[in-house]
PDB file of C-alpha atoms in Angstrom:
ATOM      1  CA  MET A 132     -27.242 399.164 193.188  1.00  0.00           C
ATOM      2  CA  LYS A 133     -27.420 399.879 196.942  1.00  0.00           C
ATOM      3  CA  THR A 134     -29.031 396.482 197.571  1.00  0.00           C
ATOM      4  CA  LEU A 135     -26.199 394.710 195.737  1.00  0.00           C
ATOM      5  CA  GLN A 136     -23.602 396.660 197.707  1.00  0.00           C
ATOM      6  CA  ASP A 137     -25.370 395.756 200.958  1.00  0.00           C
ATOM      7  CA  GLU A 138     -25.396 392.072 200.000  1.00  0.00           C
ATOM      8  CA  LEU A 139     -21.701 392.160 199.118  1.00  0.00           C
ATOM      9  CA  ARG A 140     -20.783 393.980 202.320  1.00  0.00           C
ATOM     10  CA  ALA A 141     -22.756 391.455 204.387  1.00  0.00           C
ATOM     11  CA  SER A 142     -21.044 388.603 202.571  1.00  0.00           C
ATOM     12  CA  MET A 143     -17.664 390.129 203.372  1.00  0.00           C
ATOM     13  CA  GLN A 144     -18.567 390.336 207.067  1.00  0.00           C
ATOM     14  CA  TRP A 145     -19.537 386.689 207.034  1.00  0.00           C
ATOM     15  CA  ALA A 146     -16.379 385.701 205.171  1.00  0.00           C
ATOM     16  CA  GLN A 147     -14.258 387.465 207.786  1.00  0.00           C
ATOM     17  CA  ALA A 148     -15.925 385.391 210.492  1.00  0.00           C
ATOM     18  CA  LYS A 149     -16.232 382.024 208.748  1.00  0.00           C
ATOM     19  CA  GLN A 150     -13.810 381.608 205.850  1.00  0.00           C
ATOM     20  CA  ALA A 151     -13.462 377.875 206.446  1.00  0.00           C
ATOM     21  CA  GLU A 152     -17.213 377.244 206.623  1.00  0.00           C
ATOM     22  CA  TYR A 153     -17.772 379.231 203.429  1.00  0.00           C
ATOM     23  CA  ALA A 154     -15.820 376.608 201.484  1.00  0.00           C
ATOM     24  CA  ASN A 155     -17.860 373.769 202.982  1.00  0.00           C
ATOM     25  CA  GLU A 156     -20.705 372.970 200.595  1.00  0.00           C
ATOM     26  CA  GLY A 157     -22.411 370.847 203.250  1.00  0.00           C
ATOM     27  CA  ARG A 158     -22.874 373.700 205.716  1.00  0.00           C
ATOM     28  CA  LEU A 159     -26.288 374.405 207.196  1.00  0.00           C
ATOM     29  CA  PRO A 160     -28.412 377.036 205.413  1.00  0.00           C
ATOM     30  CA  ALA A 161     -28.189 380.578 206.714  1.00  0.00           C
ATOM     31  CA  PRO A 162     -30.838 381.366 209.331  1.00  0.00           C
ATOM     32  CA  ALA A 163     -33.894 383.291 208.133  1.00  0.00           C
ATOM     33  CA  PHE A 164     -35.356 386.251 210.012  1.00  0.00           C
ATOM     34  CA  LYS A 165     -38.216 388.669 209.439  1.00  0.00           C
ATOM     35  CA  VAL A 166     -38.729 392.389 209.906  1.00  0.00           C
ATOM     36  CA  GLY A 167     -39.464 393.136 213.554  1.00  0.00           C
ATOM     37  CA  ASP A 168     -37.392 390.263 214.963  1.00  0.00           C
ATOM     38  CA  GLN A 169     -35.158 391.065 217.927  1.00  0.00           C
ATOM     39  CA  VAL A 170     -31.635 389.765 217.361  1.00  0.00           C
ATOM     40  CA  MET A 171     -28.203 389.783 218.931  1.00  0.00           C
ATOM     41  CA  LEU A 172     -25.241 390.860 216.777  1.00  0.00           C
ATOM     42  CA  ASP A 173     -21.970 388.932 216.702  1.00  0.00           C
ATOM     43  CA  THR A 174     -19.361 391.635 217.357  1.00  0.00           C
ATOM     44  CA  ARG A 175     -16.231 389.833 216.128  1.00  0.00           C
ATOM     45  CA  ASN A 176     -15.855 392.344 213.248  1.00  0.00           C
ATOM     46  CA  LEU A 177     -16.325 395.492 215.362  1.00  0.00           C
ATOM     47  CA  ARG A 178     -13.377 397.344 216.827  1.00  0.00           C
ATOM     48  CA  THR A 179     -13.867 398.576 220.383  1.00  0.00           C
ATOM     49  CA  LYS A 180     -11.799 400.425 222.966  1.00  0.00           C
ATOM     50  CA  ARG A 181     -11.174 397.286 224.970  1.00  0.00           C
ATOM     51  CA  PRO A 182      -7.489 396.256 224.834  1.00  0.00           C
ATOM     52  CA  SER A 183      -8.173 392.585 224.172  1.00  0.00           C
ATOM     53  CA  ALA A 184     -10.833 390.846 222.108  1.00  0.00           C
ATOM     54  CA  SER A 185     -11.056 388.177 224.807  1.00  0.00           C
ATOM     55  CA  LEU A 186     -12.295 390.851 227.233  1.00  0.00           C
ATOM     56  CA  ASP A 187     -14.909 392.193 224.857  1.00  0.00           C
ATOM     57  CA  LEU A 188     -18.566 391.286 224.618  1.00  0.00           C
ATOM     58  CA  LYS A 189     -19.164 388.478 222.126  1.00  0.00           C
ATOM     59  CA  ASN A 190     -22.617 389.802 221.194  1.00  0.00           C
ATOM     60  CA  ARG A 191     -24.438 393.124 221.374  1.00  0.00           C
ATOM     61  CA  GLY A 192     -28.116 393.875 221.379  1.00  0.00           C
ATOM     62  CA  PRO A 193     -30.906 393.218 221.193  1.00  0.00           C
ATOM     63  CA  PHE A 194     -31.531 395.139 217.959  1.00  0.00           C
ATOM     64  CA  THR A 195     -34.618 395.211 215.746  1.00  0.00           C
ATOM     65  CA  ILE A 196     -34.504 394.042 212.114  1.00  0.00           C
ATOM     66  CA  VAL A 197     -35.968 396.827 209.954  1.00  0.00           C
ATOM     67  CA  ARG A 198     -35.271 395.421 206.475  1.00  0.00           C
ATOM     68  CA  ALA A 199     -34.605 392.020 204.909  1.00  0.00           C
ATOM     69  CA  ILE A 200     -32.540 391.922 201.697  1.00  0.00           C
ATOM     70  CA  ASN A 201     -33.402 388.720 199.817  1.00  0.00           C
ATOM     71  CA  ASN A 202     -32.741 386.768 203.032  1.00  0.00           C
ATOM     72  CA  THR A 203     -29.011 387.232 202.398  1.00  0.00           C
ATOM     73  CA  ALA A 204     -28.577 390.349 204.555  1.00  0.00           C
ATOM     74  CA  TYR A 205     -30.520 392.238 207.207  1.00  0.00           C
ATOM     75  CA  GLU A 206     -30.611 395.900 208.196  1.00  0.00           C
ATOM     76  CA  LEU A 207     -30.653 396.627 211.935  1.00  0.00           C
ATOM     77  CA  ASP A 208     -31.890 399.640 213.885  1.00  0.00           C
ATOM     78  CA  LEU A 209     -28.676 400.555 215.716  1.00  0.00           C
ATOM     79  CA  PRO A 210     -28.424 403.045 218.603  1.00  0.00           C
ATOM     80  CA  ALA A 211     -26.885 406.482 218.120  1.00  0.00           C
ATOM     81  CA  ASN A 212     -23.510 405.430 219.560  1.00  0.00           C
ATOM     82  CA  MET A 213     -23.156 402.820 216.777  1.00  0.00           C
ATOM     83  CA  LYS A 214     -24.392 404.895 213.825  1.00  0.00           C
ATOM     84  CA  ARG A 215     -20.952 404.948 212.177  1.00  0.00           C
ATOM     85  CA  ILE A 216     -21.152 401.186 211.740  1.00  0.00           C
ATOM     86  CA  HIS A 217     -22.735 400.054 208.475  1.00  0.00           C
ATOM     87  CA  ASN A 218     -26.022 398.568 209.687  1.00  0.00           C
ATOM     88  CA  VAL A 219     -26.456 395.689 207.204  1.00  0.00           C
ATOM     89  CA  PHE A 220     -25.249 392.234 208.275  1.00  0.00           C
ATOM     90  CA  HIS A 221     -25.095 388.660 207.021  1.00  0.00           C
ATOM     91  CA  PRO A 222     -27.545 386.317 208.841  1.00  0.00           C
ATOM     92  CA  TRP A 223     -24.706 384.187 210.251  1.00  0.00           C
ATOM     93  CA  LEU A 224     -23.751 387.183 212.426  1.00  0.00           C
ATOM     94  CA  LEU A 225     -27.243 387.380 213.965  1.00  0.00           C
ATOM     95  CA  HIS A 226     -29.275 385.193 216.285  1.00  0.00           C
ATOM     96  CA  LEU A 227     -32.736 385.573 217.763  1.00  0.00           C
ATOM     97  CA  VAL A 228     -33.056 386.845 221.310  1.00  0.00           C
ATOM     98  CA  ASP A 229     -34.023 384.128 223.769  1.00  0.00           C
ATOM     99  CA  ASP A 230     -37.426 384.675 225.404  1.00  0.00           C
ATOM    100  CA  ASN A 231     -35.775 384.009 228.773  1.00  0.00           C
ATOM    101  CA  PRO A 232     -32.160 385.138 228.376  1.00  0.00           C
ATOM    102  CA  LEU A 233     -29.564 384.348 230.995  1.00  0.00           C
ATOM    103  CA  THR A 234     -27.756 387.124 232.833  1.00  0.00           C
ATOM    104  CA  GLY A 235     -25.223 388.754 230.517  1.00  0.00           C
ATOM    105  CA  GLN A 236     -26.865 387.554 227.312  1.00  0.00           C
ATOM    106  CA  THR A 237     -28.406 390.949 226.567  1.00  0.00           C
ATOM    107  CA  GLN A 238     -27.149 394.496 226.802  1.00  0.00           C
ATOM    108  CA  ASP A 239     -29.248 397.571 227.478  1.00  0.00           C
ATOM    109  CA  PRO A 240     -29.281 399.421 224.113  1.00  0.00           C
ATOM    110  CA  GLU A 241     -29.199 402.707 226.041  1.00  0.00           C
ATOM    111  CA  VAL A 242     -25.862 401.782 227.660  1.00  0.00           C
ATOM    112  CA  PRO A 243     -23.093 403.091 225.358  1.00  0.00           C
ATOM    113  CA  ALA A 244     -20.971 400.290 223.954  1.00  0.00           C
ATOM    114  CA  GLU A 245     -17.220 400.825 224.106  1.00  0.00           C
ATOM    115  CA  PHE A 246     -17.103 401.146 220.327  1.00  0.00           C
ATOM    116  CA  ASP A 247     -14.280 403.284 219.004  1.00  0.00           C
ATOM    117  CA  PRO A 248     -15.870 405.692 216.482  1.00  0.00           C
ATOM    118  CA  GLU A 249     -12.450 406.964 215.424  1.00  0.00           C
ATOM    119  CA  VAL A 250     -11.349 403.568 214.117  1.00  0.00           C
ATOM    120  CA  GLU A 251     -12.850 402.449 210.849  1.00  0.00           C
ATOM    121  CA  ASP A 252     -12.638 398.681 210.437  1.00  0.00           C
ATOM    122  CA  ASP A 253     -13.665 398.712 206.789  1.00  0.00           C
ATOM    123  CA  THR A 254     -12.296 401.881 205.226  1.00  0.00           C
ATOM    124  CA  GLU A 255     -13.479 402.044 201.637  1.00  0.00           C
ATOM    125  CA  TYR A 256     -11.744 403.683 198.712  1.00  0.00           C
ATOM    126  CA  THR A 257     -13.793 404.755 195.724  1.00  0.00           C
ATOM    127  CA  VAL A 258     -12.685 403.785 192.231  1.00  0.00           C
ATOM    128  CA  GLU A 259     -12.410 406.982 190.195  1.00  0.00           C
ATOM    129  CA  ALA A 260     -11.310 405.267 186.983  1.00  0.00           C
ATOM    130  CA  ILE A 261      -9.659 402.186 185.537  1.00  0.00           C
ATOM    131  CA  GLU A 262      -6.713 403.282 183.426  1.00  0.00           C
ATOM    132  CA  ASP A 263      -5.420 399.936 182.144  1.00  0.00           C
ATOM    133  CA  CYS A 264      -5.558 396.183 182.635  1.00  0.00           C
ATOM    134  CA  ARG A 265      -3.139 393.319 182.113  1.00  0.00           C
ATOM    135  CA  ILE A 266      -2.480 389.644 182.751  1.00  0.00           C
ATOM    136  CA  ASN A 267       0.418 389.367 185.182  1.00  0.00           C
ATOM    137  CA  LYS A 268       1.941 385.986 184.334  1.00  0.00           C
ATOM    138  CA  LYS A 269       4.152 386.063 187.419  1.00  0.00           C
ATOM    139  CA  LEU A 270       1.084 385.667 189.647  1.00  0.00           C
ATOM    140  CA  LYS A 271      -1.474 382.885 189.918  1.00  0.00           C
ATOM    141  CA  ASP A 272      -5.228 383.360 189.775  1.00  0.00           C
ATOM    142  CA  PRO A 273      -6.713 381.639 192.875  1.00  0.00           C
ATOM    143  CA  ALA A 274      -9.860 380.886 190.842  1.00  0.00           C
ATOM    144  CA  ALA A 275      -8.010 379.532 187.791  1.00  0.00           C
ATOM    145  CA  ARG A 276      -9.583 376.549 186.065  1.00  0.00           C
ATOM    146  CA  CYS A 277      -7.565 373.471 185.224  1.00  0.00           C
ATOM    147  CA  ARG A 278      -8.030 372.341 181.641  1.00  0.00           C
ATOM    148  CA  LYS A 279      -6.486 369.102 180.383  1.00  0.00           C
ATOM    149  CA  GLY A 280      -4.081 369.060 183.281  1.00  0.00           C
ATOM    150  CA  LYS A 281      -2.967 372.654 182.728  1.00  0.00           C
ATOM    151  CA  THR A 282      -3.815 375.639 184.906  1.00  0.00           C
ATOM    152  CA  THR A 283      -4.539 378.991 183.263  1.00  0.00           C
ATOM    153  CA  GLN A 284      -1.477 381.169 183.809  1.00  0.00           C
ATOM    154  CA  GLY A 285      -1.531 384.707 185.095  1.00  0.00           C
ATOM    155  CA  LEU A 286      -3.650 387.017 187.222  1.00  0.00           C
ATOM    156  CA  LEU A 287      -5.934 389.704 185.789  1.00  0.00           C
ATOM    157  CA  GLN A 288      -5.006 393.109 187.214  1.00  0.00           C
ATOM    158  CA  TYR A 289      -6.383 396.632 186.819  1.00  0.00           C
ATOM    159  CA  LEU A 290      -4.566 399.947 187.055  1.00  0.00           C
ATOM    160  CA  VAL A 291      -6.951 401.808 189.367  1.00  0.00           C
ATOM    161  CA  ARG A 292      -7.085 405.506 190.157  1.00  0.00           C
ATOM    162  CA  TRP A 293      -8.698 406.098 193.545  1.00  0.00           C
ATOM    163  CA  ALA A 294     -10.946 409.114 194.074  1.00  0.00           C
ATOM    164  CA  ASN A 295     -10.386 409.483 197.829  1.00  0.00           C
ATOM    165  CA  TYR A 296      -6.681 408.653 198.056  1.00  0.00           C
ATOM    166  CA  PRO A 297      -3.814 411.129 197.475  1.00  0.00           C
ATOM    167  CA  ASP A 298      -1.843 410.906 194.242  1.00  0.00           C
ATOM    168  CA  GLY A 299       1.524 409.227 194.644  1.00  0.00           C
ATOM    169  CA  PRO A 300       3.291 405.897 194.191  1.00  0.00           C
ATOM    170  CA  ASP A 301       0.156 404.062 195.383  1.00  0.00           C
ATOM    171  CA  ASN A 302      -2.317 405.984 193.233  1.00  0.00           C
ATOM    172  CA  PRO A 303      -2.933 404.770 190.618  1.00  0.00           C
ATOM    173  CA  SER A 304      -2.119 401.212 191.677  1.00  0.00           C
ATOM    174  CA  TRP A 305      -2.227 397.773 190.075  1.00  0.00           C
ATOM    175  CA  GLU A 306      -4.958 395.747 191.776  1.00  0.00           C
ATOM    176  CA  PRO A 307      -5.980 392.085 191.346  1.00  0.00           C
ATOM    177  CA  TYR A 308      -9.461 391.753 189.881  1.00  0.00           C
ATOM    178  CA  MET A 309     -10.969 390.505 193.164  1.00  0.00           C
ATOM    179  CA  ASN A 310     -10.242 393.904 194.761  1.00  0.00           C
ATOM    180  CA  LEU A 311     -12.867 395.402 192.433  1.00  0.00           C
ATOM    181  CA  ALA A 312     -15.649 392.982 193.393  1.00  0.00           C
ATOM    182  CA  ASP A 313     -17.915 395.855 194.461  1.00  0.00           C
ATOM    183  CA  SER A 314     -17.089 397.956 191.370  1.00  0.00           C
ATOM    184  CA  ALA A 315     -18.449 395.571 188.756  1.00  0.00           C
ATOM    185  CA  ASP A 316     -20.245 398.343 186.835  1.00  0.00           C
ATOM    186  CA  THR A 317     -16.997 400.284 186.430  1.00  0.00           C
ATOM    187  CA  VAL A 318     -15.167 397.142 185.314  1.00  0.00           C
ATOM    188  CA  THR A 319     -17.904 396.325 182.796  1.00  0.00           C
ATOM    189  CA  ARG A 320     -17.799 399.829 181.306  1.00  0.00           C
ATOM    190  CA  TYR A 321     -14.016 399.657 181.006  1.00  0.00           C
ATOM    191  CA  HIS A 322     -14.151 396.425 179.010  1.00  0.00           C
ATOM    192  CA  LEU A 323     -16.915 397.727 176.756  1.00  0.00           C
ATOM    193  CA  ASP A 324     -14.738 400.751 175.975  1.00  0.00           C
ATOM    194  CA  HIS A 325     -11.557 398.668 175.556  1.00  0.00           C
ATOM    195  CA  PRO A 326     -12.514 395.478 173.678  1.00  0.00           C
ATOM    196  CA  ASN A 327      -8.887 394.753 172.733  1.00  0.00           C
ATOM    197  CA  LYS A 328      -7.783 394.451 176.345  1.00  0.00           C
ATOM    198  CA  PRO A 329      -7.837 391.135 178.271  1.00  0.00           C
ATOM    199  CA  PRO A 330     -11.484 390.118 178.857  1.00  0.00           C
ATOM    200  CA  MET A 331     -13.408 390.634 182.080  1.00  0.00           C
ATOM    201  CA  HIS A 332     -13.173 387.798 184.603  1.00  0.00           C
ATOM    202  CA  ARG A 333     -16.200 385.499 184.644  1.00  0.00           C
ATOM    203  CA  LYS A 334     -16.773 386.056 188.369  1.00  0.00           C
ATOM    204  CA  PHE A 335     -17.955 389.633 187.774  1.00  0.00           C
ATOM    205  CA  LYS A 336     -21.066 388.257 186.066  1.00  0.00           C
ATOM    206  CA  SER A 337     -22.937 386.933 189.135  1.00  0.00           C
ATOM    207  CA  LEU A 338     -23.514 387.743 192.804  1.00  0.00           C
ATOM    208  CA  THR A 339     -22.066 384.353 193.769  1.00  0.00           C
ATOM    209  CA  GLY A 340     -18.939 385.180 191.789  1.00  0.00           C
ATOM    210  CA  LYS A 341     -18.619 388.557 193.520  1.00  0.00           C
ATOM    211  CA  GLN A 342     -18.953 386.843 196.909  1.00  0.00           C
ATOM    212  CA  ASP A 343     -16.191 384.424 195.898  1.00  0.00           C
ATOM    213  CA  MET A 344     -13.948 387.361 194.990  1.00  0.00           C
ATOM    214  CA  LEU A 345     -14.532 388.935 198.394  1.00  0.00           C
ATOM    215  CA  VAL A 346     -13.513 385.696 200.099  1.00  0.00           C
ATOM    216  CA  MET A 347     -10.373 385.447 197.933  1.00  0.00           C
ATOM    217  CA  ARG A 348      -9.485 389.040 198.809  1.00  0.00           C
ATOM    218  CA  LEU A 349      -9.931 388.400 202.534  1.00  0.00           C
ATOM    219  CA  HIS A 350      -7.899 385.206 202.312  1.00  0.00           C
ATOM    220  CA  ALA A 351      -5.066 387.123 200.625  1.00  0.00           C
ATOM    221  CA  LEU A 352      -5.174 389.835 203.294  1.00  0.00           C
ATOM    222  CA  SER A 353      -5.059 387.230 206.076  1.00  0.00           C
ATOM    223  CA  ARG A 354      -1.740 385.955 204.698  1.00  0.00           C
ATOM    224  CA  VAL A 355      -0.038 389.346 204.561  1.00  0.00           C
TER     225      VAL A 355
END
């Protein structure tokens, strides 16, 4: 379960950085690394104390790869001042350290990065329970299939109660299915217990489908 969550989290990081390339089927394969490699980390998804992203370092490191997860994600040995960052990353956010780096291409790991530990860039809320589900016909499913010139109407939504969010008008809340990409086990159990409800979306059944849902979720957030 942890490995799957790591893969999904890494895929989300990559989607945040390269949404357009993700849709391009002709893109180059993701780079492959091995345990022990020294790599630089693309920092575009890390919040720092610098007032402008243009003034921030584009890469940090070097860091050592300590675990490879099916070549789809890599765990890094991060210094103490970065321990609050989840240390698993998609390979597109890493690149090998040059044997003869130019000035400014590396950063002493002992020098504290201006990372803001009080700001969480990827706050997670835990699904306590799914209380209901529905097809909202006023909304369109971004992954809907066209059949005989007709697009499937409606968006599958779940009424979700969050474990680490205060009760109120936003808890429970109606969420589109792609917001539960990393809670597939909970979704599956709900549908097994409620066979008369609308069926589970096909994208919950594979890792590729879960990655697609993460990209759809990020795309929706980028338009808010």
